mmCIF file of N, CA and C and ligand atoms in Angstrom:
data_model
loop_
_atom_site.group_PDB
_atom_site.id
_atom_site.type_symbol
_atom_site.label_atom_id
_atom_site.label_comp_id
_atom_site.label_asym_id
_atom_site.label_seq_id
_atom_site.Cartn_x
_atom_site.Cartn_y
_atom_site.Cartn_z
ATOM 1 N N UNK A 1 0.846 -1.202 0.000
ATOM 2 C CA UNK A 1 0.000 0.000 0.000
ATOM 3 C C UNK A 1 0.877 1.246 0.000
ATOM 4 N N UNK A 2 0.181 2.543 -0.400
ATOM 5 C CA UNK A 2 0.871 3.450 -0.522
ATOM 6 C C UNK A 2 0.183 4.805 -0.330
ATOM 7 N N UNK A 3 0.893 5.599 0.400
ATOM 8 C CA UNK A 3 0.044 6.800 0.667
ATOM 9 C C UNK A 3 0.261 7.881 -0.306
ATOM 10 N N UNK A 4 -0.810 8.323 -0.972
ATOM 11 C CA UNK A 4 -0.627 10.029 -1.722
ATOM 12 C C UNK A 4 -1.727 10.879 -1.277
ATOM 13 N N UNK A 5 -0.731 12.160 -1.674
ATOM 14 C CA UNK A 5 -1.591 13.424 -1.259
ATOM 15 C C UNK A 5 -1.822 14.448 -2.226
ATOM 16 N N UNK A 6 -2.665 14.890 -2.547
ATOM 17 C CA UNK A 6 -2.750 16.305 -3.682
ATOM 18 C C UNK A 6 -3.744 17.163 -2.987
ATOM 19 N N UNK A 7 -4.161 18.045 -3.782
ATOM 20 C CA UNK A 7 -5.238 18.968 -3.091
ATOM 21 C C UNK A 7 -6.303 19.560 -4.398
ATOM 22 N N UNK A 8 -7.332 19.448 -4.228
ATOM 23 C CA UNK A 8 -8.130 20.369 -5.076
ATOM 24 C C UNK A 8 -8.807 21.704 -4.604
ATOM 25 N N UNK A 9 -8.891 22.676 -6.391
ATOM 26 C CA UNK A 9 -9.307 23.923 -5.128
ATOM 27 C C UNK A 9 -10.953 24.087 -5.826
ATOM 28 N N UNK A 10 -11.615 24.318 -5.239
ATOM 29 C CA UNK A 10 -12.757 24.381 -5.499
ATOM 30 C C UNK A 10 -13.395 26.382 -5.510
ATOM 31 N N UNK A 11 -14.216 26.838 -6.597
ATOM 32 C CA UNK A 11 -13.989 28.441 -6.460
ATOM 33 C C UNK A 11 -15.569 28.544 -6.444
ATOM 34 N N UNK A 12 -15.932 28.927 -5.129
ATOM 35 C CA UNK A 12 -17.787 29.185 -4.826
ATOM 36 C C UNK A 12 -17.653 30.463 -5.744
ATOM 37 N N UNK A 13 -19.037 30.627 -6.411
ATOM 38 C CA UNK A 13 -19.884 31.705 -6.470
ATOM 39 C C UNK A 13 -20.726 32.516 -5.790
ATOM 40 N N UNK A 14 -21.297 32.044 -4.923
ATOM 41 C CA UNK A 14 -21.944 32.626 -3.730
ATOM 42 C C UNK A 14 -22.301 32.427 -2.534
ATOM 43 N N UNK A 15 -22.211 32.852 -1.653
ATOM 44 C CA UNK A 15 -22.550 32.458 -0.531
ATOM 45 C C UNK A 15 -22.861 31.466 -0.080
ATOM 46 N N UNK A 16 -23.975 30.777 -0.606
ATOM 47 C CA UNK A 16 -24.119 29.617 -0.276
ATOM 48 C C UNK A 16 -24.048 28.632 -1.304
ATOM 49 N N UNK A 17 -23.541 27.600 -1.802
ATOM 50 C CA UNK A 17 -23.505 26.865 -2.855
ATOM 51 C C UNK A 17 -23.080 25.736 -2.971
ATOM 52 N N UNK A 18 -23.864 24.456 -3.450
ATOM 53 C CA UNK A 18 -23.595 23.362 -3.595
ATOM 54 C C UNK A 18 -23.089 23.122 -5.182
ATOM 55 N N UNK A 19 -21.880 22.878 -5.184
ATOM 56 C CA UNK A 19 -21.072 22.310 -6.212
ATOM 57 C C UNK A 19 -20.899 20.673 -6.433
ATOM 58 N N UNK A 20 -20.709 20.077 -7.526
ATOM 59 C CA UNK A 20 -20.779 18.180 -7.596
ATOM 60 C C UNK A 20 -19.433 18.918 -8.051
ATOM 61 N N UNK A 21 -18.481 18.099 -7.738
ATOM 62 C CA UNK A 21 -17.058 17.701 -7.778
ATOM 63 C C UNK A 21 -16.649 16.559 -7.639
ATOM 64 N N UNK A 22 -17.625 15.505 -8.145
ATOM 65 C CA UNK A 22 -17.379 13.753 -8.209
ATOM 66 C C UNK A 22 -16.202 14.210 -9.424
ATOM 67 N N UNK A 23 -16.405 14.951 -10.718
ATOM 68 C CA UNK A 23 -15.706 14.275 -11.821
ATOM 69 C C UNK A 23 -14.203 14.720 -11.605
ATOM 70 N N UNK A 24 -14.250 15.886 -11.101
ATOM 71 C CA UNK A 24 -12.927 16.370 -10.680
ATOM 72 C C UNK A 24 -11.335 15.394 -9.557
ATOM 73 N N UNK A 25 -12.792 14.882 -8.538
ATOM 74 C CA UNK A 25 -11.797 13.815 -7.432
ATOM 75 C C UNK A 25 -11.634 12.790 -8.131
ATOM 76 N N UNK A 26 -12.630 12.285 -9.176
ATOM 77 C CA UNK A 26 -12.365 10.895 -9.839
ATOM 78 C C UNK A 26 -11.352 10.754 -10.931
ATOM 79 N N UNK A 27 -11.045 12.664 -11.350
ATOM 80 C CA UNK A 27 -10.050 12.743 -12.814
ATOM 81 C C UNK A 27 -8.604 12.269 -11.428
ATOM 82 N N UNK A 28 -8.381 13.251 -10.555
ATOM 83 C CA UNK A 28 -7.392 12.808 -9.276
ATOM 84 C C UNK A 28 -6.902 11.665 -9.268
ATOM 85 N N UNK A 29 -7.839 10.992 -9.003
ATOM 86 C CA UNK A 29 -7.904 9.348 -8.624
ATOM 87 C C UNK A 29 -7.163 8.542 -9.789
ATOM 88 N N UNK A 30 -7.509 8.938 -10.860
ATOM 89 C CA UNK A 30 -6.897 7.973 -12.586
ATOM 90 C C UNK A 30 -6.031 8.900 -12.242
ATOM 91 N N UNK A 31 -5.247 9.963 -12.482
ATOM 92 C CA UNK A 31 -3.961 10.973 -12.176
ATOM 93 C C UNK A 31 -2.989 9.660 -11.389
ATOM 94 N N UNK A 32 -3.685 9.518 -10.358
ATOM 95 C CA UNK A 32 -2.437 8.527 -9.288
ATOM 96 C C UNK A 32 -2.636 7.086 -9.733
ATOM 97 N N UNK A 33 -3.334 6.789 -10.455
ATOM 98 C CA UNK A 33 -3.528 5.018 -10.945
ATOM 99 C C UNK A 33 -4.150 4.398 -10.037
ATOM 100 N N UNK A 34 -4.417 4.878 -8.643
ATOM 101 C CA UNK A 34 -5.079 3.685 -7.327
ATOM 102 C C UNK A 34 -6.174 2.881 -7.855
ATOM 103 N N UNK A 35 -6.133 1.586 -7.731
ATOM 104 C CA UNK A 35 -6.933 0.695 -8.455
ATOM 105 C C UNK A 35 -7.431 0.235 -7.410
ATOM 106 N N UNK A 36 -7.344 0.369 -5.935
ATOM 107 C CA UNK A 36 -7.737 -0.487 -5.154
ATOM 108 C C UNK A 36 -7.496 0.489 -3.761
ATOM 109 N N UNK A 37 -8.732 1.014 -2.987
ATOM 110 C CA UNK A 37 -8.205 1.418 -1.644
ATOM 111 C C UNK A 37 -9.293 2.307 -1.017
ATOM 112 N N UNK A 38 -8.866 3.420 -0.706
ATOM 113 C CA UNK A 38 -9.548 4.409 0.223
ATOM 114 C C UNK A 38 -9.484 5.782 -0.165
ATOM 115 N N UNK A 39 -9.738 7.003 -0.252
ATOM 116 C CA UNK A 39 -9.780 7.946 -0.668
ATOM 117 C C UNK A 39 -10.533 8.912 0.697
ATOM 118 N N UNK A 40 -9.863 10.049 1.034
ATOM 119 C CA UNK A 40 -9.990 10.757 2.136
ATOM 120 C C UNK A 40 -10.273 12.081 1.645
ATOM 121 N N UNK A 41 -11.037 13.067 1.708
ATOM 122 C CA UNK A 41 -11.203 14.555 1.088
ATOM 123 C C UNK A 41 -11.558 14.894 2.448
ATOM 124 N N UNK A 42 -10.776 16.199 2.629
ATOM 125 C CA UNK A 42 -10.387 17.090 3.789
ATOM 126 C C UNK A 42 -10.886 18.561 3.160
ATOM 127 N N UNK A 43 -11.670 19.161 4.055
ATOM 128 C CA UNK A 43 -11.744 20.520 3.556
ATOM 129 C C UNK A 43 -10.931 21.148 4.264
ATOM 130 N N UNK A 44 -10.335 22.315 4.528
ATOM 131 C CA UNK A 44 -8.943 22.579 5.058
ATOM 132 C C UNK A 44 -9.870 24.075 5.711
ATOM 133 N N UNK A 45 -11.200 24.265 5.565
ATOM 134 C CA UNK A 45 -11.935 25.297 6.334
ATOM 135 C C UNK A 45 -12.992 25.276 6.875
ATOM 136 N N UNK A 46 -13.335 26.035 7.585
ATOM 137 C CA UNK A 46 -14.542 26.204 9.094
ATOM 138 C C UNK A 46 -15.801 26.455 8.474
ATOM 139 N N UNK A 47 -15.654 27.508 7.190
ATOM 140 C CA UNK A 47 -16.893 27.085 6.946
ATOM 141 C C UNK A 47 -17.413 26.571 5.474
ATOM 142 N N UNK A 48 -16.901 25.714 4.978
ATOM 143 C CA UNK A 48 -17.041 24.807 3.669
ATOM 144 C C UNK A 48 -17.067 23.344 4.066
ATOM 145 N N UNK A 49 -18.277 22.658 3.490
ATOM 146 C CA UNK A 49 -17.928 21.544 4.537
ATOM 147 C C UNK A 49 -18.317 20.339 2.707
ATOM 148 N N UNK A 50 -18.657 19.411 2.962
ATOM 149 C CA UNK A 50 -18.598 18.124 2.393
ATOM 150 C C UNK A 50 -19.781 17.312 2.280
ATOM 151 N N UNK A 51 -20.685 16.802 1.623
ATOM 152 C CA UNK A 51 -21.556 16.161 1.285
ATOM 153 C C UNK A 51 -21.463 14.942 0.243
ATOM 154 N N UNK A 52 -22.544 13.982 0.995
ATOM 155 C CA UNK A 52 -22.352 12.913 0.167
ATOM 156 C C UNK A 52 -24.065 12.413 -0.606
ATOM 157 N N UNK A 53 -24.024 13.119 -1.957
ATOM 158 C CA UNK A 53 -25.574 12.835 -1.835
ATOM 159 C C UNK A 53 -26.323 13.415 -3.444
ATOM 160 N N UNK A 54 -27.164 13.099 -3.929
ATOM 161 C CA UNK A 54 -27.573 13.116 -5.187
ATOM 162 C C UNK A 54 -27.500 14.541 -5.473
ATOM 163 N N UNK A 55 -27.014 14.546 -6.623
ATOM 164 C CA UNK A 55 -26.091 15.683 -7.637
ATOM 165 C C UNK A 55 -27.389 16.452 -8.272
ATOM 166 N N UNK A 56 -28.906 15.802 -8.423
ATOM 167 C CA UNK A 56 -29.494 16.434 -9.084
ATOM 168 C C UNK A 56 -30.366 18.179 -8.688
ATOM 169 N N UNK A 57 -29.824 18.818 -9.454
ATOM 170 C CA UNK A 57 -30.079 20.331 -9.791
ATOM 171 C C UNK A 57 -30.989 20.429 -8.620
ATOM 172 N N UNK A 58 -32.496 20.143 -8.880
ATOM 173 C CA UNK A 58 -33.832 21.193 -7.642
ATOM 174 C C UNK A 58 -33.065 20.154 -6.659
ATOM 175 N N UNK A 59 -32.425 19.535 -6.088
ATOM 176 C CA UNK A 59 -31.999 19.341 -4.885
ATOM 177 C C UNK A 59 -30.652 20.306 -4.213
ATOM 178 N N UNK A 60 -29.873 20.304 -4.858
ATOM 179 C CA UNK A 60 -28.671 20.571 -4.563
ATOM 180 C C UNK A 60 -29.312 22.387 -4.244
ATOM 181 N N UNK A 61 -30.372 23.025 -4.999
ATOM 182 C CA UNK A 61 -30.738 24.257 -5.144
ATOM 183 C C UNK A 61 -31.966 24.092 -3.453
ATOM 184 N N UNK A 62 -32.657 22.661 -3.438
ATOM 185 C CA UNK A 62 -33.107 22.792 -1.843
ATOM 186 C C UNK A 62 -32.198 22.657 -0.741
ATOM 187 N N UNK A 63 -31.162 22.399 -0.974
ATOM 188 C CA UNK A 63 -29.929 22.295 0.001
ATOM 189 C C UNK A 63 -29.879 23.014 0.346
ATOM 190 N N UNK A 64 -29.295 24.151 -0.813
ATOM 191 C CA UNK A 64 -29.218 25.762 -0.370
ATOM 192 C C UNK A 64 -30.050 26.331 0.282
ATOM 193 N N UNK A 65 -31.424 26.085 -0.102
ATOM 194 C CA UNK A 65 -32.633 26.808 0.660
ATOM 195 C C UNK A 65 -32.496 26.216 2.101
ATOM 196 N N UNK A 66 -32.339 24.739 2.418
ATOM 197 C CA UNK A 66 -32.758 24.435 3.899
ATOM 198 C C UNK A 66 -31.377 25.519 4.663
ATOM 199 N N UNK A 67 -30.343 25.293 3.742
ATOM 200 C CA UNK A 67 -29.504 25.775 4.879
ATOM 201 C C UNK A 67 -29.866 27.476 5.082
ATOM 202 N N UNK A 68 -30.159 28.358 4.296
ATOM 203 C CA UNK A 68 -30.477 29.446 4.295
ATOM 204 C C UNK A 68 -32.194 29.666 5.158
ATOM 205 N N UNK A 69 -32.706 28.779 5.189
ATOM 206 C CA UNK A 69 -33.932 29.007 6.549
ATOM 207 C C UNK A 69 -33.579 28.334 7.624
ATOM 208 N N UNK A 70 -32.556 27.435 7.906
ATOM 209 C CA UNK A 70 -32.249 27.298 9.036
ATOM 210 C C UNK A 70 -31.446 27.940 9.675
ATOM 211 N N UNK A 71 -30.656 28.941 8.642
ATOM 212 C CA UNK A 71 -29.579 29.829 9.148
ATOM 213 C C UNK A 71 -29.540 30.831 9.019
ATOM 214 N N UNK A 72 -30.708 31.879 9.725
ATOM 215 C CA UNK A 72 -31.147 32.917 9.162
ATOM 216 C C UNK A 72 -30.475 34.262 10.516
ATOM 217 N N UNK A 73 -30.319 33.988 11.729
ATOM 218 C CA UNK A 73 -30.105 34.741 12.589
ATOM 219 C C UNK A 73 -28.545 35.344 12.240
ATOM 220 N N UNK A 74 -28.080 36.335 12.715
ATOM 221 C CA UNK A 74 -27.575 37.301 13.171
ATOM 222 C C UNK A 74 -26.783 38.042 13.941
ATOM 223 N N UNK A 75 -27.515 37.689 15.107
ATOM 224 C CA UNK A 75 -27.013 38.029 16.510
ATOM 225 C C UNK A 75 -26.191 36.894 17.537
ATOM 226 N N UNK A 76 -25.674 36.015 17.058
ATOM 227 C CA UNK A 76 -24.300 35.576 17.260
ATOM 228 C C UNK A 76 -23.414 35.962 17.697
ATOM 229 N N UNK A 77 -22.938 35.919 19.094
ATOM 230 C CA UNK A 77 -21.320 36.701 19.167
ATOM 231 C C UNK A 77 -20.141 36.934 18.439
ATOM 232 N N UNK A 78 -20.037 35.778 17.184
ATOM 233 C CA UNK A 78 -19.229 35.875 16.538
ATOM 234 C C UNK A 78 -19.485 36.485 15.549
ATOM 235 N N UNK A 79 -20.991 37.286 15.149
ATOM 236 C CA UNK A 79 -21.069 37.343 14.369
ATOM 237 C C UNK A 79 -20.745 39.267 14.683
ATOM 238 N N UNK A 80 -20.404 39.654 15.964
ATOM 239 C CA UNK A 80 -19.822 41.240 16.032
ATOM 240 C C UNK A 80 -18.347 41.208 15.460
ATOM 241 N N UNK A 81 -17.826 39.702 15.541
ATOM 242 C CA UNK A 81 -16.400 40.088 14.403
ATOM 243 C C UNK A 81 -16.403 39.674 13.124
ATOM 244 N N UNK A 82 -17.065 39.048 13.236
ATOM 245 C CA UNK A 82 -16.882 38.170 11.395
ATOM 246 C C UNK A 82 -18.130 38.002 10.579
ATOM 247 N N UNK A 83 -19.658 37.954 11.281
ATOM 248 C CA UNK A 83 -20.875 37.864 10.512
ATOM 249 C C UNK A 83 -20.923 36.843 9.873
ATOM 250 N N UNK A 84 -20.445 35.819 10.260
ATOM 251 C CA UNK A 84 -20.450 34.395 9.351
ATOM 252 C C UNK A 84 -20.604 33.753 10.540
ATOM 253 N N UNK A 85 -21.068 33.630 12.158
ATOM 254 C CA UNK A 85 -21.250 32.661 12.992
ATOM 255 C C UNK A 85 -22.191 31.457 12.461
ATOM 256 N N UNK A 86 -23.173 31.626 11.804
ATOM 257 C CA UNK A 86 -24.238 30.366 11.113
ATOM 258 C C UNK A 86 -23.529 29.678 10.458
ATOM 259 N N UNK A 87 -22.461 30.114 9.543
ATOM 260 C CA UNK A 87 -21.919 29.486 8.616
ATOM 261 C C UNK A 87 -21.110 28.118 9.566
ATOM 262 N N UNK A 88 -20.068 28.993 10.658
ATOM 263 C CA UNK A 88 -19.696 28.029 10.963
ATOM 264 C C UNK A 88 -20.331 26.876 11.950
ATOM 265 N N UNK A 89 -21.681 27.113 12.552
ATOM 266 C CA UNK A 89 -22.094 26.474 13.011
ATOM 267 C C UNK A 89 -23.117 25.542 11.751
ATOM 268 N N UNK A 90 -23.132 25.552 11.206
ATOM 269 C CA UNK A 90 -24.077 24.722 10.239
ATOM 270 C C UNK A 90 -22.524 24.010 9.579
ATOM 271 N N UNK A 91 -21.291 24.604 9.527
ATOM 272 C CA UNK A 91 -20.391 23.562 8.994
ATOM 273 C C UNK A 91 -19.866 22.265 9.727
ATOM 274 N N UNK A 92 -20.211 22.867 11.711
ATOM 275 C CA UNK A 92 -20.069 21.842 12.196
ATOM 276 C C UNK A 92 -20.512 20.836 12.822
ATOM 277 N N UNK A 93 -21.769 20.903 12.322
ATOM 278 C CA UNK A 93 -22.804 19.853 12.030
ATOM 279 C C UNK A 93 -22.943 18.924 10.817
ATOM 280 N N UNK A 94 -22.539 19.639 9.510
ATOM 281 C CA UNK A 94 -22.518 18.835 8.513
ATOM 282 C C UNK A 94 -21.008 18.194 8.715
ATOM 283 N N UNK A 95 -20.027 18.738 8.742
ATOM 284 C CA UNK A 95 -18.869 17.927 8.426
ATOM 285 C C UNK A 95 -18.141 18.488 7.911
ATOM 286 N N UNK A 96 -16.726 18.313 7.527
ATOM 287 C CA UNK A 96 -16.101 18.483 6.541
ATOM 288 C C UNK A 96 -15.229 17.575 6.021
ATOM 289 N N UNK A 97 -15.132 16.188 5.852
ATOM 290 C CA UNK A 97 -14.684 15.296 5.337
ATOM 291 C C UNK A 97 -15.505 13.930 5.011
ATOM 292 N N UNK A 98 -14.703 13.327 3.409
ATOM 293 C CA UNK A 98 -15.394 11.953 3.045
ATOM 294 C C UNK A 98 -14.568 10.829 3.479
ATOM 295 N N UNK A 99 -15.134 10.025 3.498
ATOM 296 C CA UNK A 99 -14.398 8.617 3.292
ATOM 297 C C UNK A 99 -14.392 7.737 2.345
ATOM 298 N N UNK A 100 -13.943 7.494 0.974
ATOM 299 C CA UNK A 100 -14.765 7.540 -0.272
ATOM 300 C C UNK A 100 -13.978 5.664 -0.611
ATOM 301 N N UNK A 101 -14.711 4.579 -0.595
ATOM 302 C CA UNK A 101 -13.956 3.615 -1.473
ATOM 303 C C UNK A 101 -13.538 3.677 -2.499
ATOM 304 N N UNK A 102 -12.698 2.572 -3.193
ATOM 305 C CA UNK A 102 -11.708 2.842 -4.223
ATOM 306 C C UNK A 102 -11.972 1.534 -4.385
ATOM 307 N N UNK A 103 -12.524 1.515 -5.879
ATOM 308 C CA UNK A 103 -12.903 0.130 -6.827
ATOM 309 C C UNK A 103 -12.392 -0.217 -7.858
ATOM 310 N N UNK A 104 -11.471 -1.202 -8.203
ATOM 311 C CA UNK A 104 -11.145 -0.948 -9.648
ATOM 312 C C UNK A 104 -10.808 0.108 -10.532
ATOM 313 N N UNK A 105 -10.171 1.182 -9.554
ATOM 314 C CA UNK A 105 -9.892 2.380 -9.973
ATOM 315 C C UNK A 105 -10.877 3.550 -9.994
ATOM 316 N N UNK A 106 -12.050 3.694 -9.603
ATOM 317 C CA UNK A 106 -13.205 4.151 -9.638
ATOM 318 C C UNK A 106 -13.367 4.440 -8.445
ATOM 319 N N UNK A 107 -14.178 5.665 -7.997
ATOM 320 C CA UNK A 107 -14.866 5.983 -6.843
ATOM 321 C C UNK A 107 -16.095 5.159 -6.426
ATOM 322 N N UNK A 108 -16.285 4.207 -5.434
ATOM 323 C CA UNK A 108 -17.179 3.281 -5.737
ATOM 324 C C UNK A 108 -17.762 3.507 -4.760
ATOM 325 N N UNK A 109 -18.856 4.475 -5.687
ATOM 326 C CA UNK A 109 -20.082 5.584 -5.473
ATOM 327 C C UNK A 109 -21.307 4.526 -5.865
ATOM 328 N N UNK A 110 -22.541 4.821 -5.251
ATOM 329 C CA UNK A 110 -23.538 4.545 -5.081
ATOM 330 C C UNK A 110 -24.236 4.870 -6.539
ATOM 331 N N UNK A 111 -25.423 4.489 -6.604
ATOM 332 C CA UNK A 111 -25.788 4.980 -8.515
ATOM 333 C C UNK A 111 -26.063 6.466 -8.313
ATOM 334 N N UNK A 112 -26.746 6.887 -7.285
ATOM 335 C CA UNK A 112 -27.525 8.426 -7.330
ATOM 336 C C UNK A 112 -26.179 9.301 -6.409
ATOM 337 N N UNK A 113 -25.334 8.558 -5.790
ATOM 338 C CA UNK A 113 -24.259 9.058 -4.993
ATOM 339 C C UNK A 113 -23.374 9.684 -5.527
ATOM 340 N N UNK A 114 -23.197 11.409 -5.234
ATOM 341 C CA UNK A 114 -22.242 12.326 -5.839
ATOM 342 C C UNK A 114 -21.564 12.966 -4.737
ATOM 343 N N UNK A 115 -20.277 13.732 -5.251
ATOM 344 C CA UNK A 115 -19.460 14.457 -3.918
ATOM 345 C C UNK A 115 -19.801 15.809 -4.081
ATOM 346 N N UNK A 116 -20.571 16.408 -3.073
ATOM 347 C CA UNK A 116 -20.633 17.743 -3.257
ATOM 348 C C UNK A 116 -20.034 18.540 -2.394
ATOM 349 N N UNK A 117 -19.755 19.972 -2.948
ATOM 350 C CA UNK A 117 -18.927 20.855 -2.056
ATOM 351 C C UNK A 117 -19.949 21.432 -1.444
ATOM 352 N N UNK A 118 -20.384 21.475 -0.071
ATOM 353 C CA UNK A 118 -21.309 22.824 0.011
ATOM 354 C C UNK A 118 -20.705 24.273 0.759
ATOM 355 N N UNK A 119 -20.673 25.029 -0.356
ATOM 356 C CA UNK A 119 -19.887 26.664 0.674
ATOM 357 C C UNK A 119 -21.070 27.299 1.335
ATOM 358 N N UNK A 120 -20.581 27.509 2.385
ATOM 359 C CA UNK A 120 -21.466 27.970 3.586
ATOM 360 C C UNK A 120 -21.024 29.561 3.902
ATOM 361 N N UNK A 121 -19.992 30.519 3.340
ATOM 362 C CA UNK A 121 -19.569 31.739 2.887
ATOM 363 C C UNK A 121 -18.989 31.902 2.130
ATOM 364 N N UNK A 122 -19.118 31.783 1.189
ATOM 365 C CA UNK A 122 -18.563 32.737 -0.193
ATOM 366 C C UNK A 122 -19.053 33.653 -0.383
ATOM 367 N N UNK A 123 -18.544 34.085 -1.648
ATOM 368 C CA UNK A 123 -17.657 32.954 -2.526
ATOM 369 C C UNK A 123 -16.269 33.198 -2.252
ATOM 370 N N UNK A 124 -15.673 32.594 -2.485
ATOM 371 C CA UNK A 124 -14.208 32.229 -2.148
ATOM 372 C C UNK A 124 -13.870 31.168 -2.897
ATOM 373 N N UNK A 125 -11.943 31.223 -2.218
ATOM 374 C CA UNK A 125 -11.736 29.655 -3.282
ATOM 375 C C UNK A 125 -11.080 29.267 -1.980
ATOM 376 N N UNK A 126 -11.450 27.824 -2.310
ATOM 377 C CA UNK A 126 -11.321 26.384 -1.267
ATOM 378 C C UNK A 126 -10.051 25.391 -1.696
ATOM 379 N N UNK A 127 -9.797 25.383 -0.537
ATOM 380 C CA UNK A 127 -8.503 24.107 -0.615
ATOM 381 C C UNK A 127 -9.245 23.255 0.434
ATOM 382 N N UNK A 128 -9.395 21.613 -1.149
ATOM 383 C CA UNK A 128 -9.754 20.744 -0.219
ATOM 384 C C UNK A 128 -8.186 19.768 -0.409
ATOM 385 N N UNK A 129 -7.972 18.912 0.884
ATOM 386 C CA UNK A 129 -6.767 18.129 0.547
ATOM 387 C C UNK A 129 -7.136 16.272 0.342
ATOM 388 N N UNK A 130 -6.700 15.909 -0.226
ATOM 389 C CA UNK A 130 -7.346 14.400 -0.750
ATOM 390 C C UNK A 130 -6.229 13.756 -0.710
ATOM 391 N N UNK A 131 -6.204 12.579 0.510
ATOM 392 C CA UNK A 131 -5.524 11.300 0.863
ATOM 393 C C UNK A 131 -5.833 10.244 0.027
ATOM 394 N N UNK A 132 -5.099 9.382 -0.614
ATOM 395 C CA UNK A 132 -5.727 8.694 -0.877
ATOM 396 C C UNK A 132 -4.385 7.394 -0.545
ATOM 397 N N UNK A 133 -5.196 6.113 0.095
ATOM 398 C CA UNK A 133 -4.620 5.206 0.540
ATOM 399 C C UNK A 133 -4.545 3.572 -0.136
ATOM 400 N N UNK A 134 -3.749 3.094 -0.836
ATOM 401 C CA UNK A 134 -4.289 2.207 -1.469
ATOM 402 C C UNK A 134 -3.133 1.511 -2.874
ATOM 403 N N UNK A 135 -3.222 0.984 -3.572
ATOM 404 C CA UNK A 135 -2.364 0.310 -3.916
ATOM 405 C C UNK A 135 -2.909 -0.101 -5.902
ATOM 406 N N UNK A 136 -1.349 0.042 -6.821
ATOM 407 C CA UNK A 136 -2.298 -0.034 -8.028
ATOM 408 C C UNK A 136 -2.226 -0.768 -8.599
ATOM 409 N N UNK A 137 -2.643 -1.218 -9.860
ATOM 410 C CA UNK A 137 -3.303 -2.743 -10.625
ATOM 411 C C UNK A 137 -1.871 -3.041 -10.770
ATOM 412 N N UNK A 138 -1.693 -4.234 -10.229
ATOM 413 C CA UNK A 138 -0.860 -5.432 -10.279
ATOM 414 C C UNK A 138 -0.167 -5.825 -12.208
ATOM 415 N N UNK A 139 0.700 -5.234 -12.441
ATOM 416 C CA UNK A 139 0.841 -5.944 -13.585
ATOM 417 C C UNK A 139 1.221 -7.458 -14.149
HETATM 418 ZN ZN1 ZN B 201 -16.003 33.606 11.233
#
């Protein structure tokens, strides 16, 4: 087995936004040859976090909405220095890392199963960092 590391950067548009970045970690994945293993995505910030879950459009657009009515307040202490306290409390509830299998070289994703970014303040650009653990096709 063998350990590698790279990083992808991911660039929100707005504030709040769910991005699919399956094809991007999976171009990664053929980049290093791992035919067989584990795959780790790290978001490297407080408030961008990680999702594991169907890619299709009116969802990824109700994502946005739940998180924007559940995260509507204001008056946050943190929010007299920075105005992003929701953000980071809704990031640390969702998460910010996957644990992704490694199939035959493939992300071995579910049929409706996609990797999404969700930014919780943007827009900005994101450094996520991606472990990946695992070993490649035997010649
Ligand atoms: Zn803050």
């Amino acid at each position: 087995l063998d350990v590698y590391s790279l990083s992808i950067q991911v660039r929100s548009g707005k504030r709040i936004e769910v991005k699919d970045i399956t094809e991007e970690v999976q171009a990664k994945l053929e980049e290093l040859g791992i035919y067989d293993g584990v795959l780790f995505l790290f978001s490297l910030h407080t408030t961008s976090t990680l999702i594991l879950n169907e890619g299709e459009l009116g969802l990824m657009e109700d994502v946005e909405r739940w998180v924007k009515e559940a995260f509507t307040r204001h008056d946050y202490q943190h929010d007299r220095i920075d105005r992003n306290a929701a953000a980071h409390i809704a990031a640390s509830i969702i998460g910010n890392s996957l644990v992704i299998p490694v199939e035959r070289g493939r992300l071995a994703l579910g049929t409706w199963q996609r990797i999404l970014h969700l930014e919780l303040d943007g827009p900005r650009m994101r450094t996520l960092l991606v472990k990946v653990i695992g070993r490649r096709k035997e010649e």
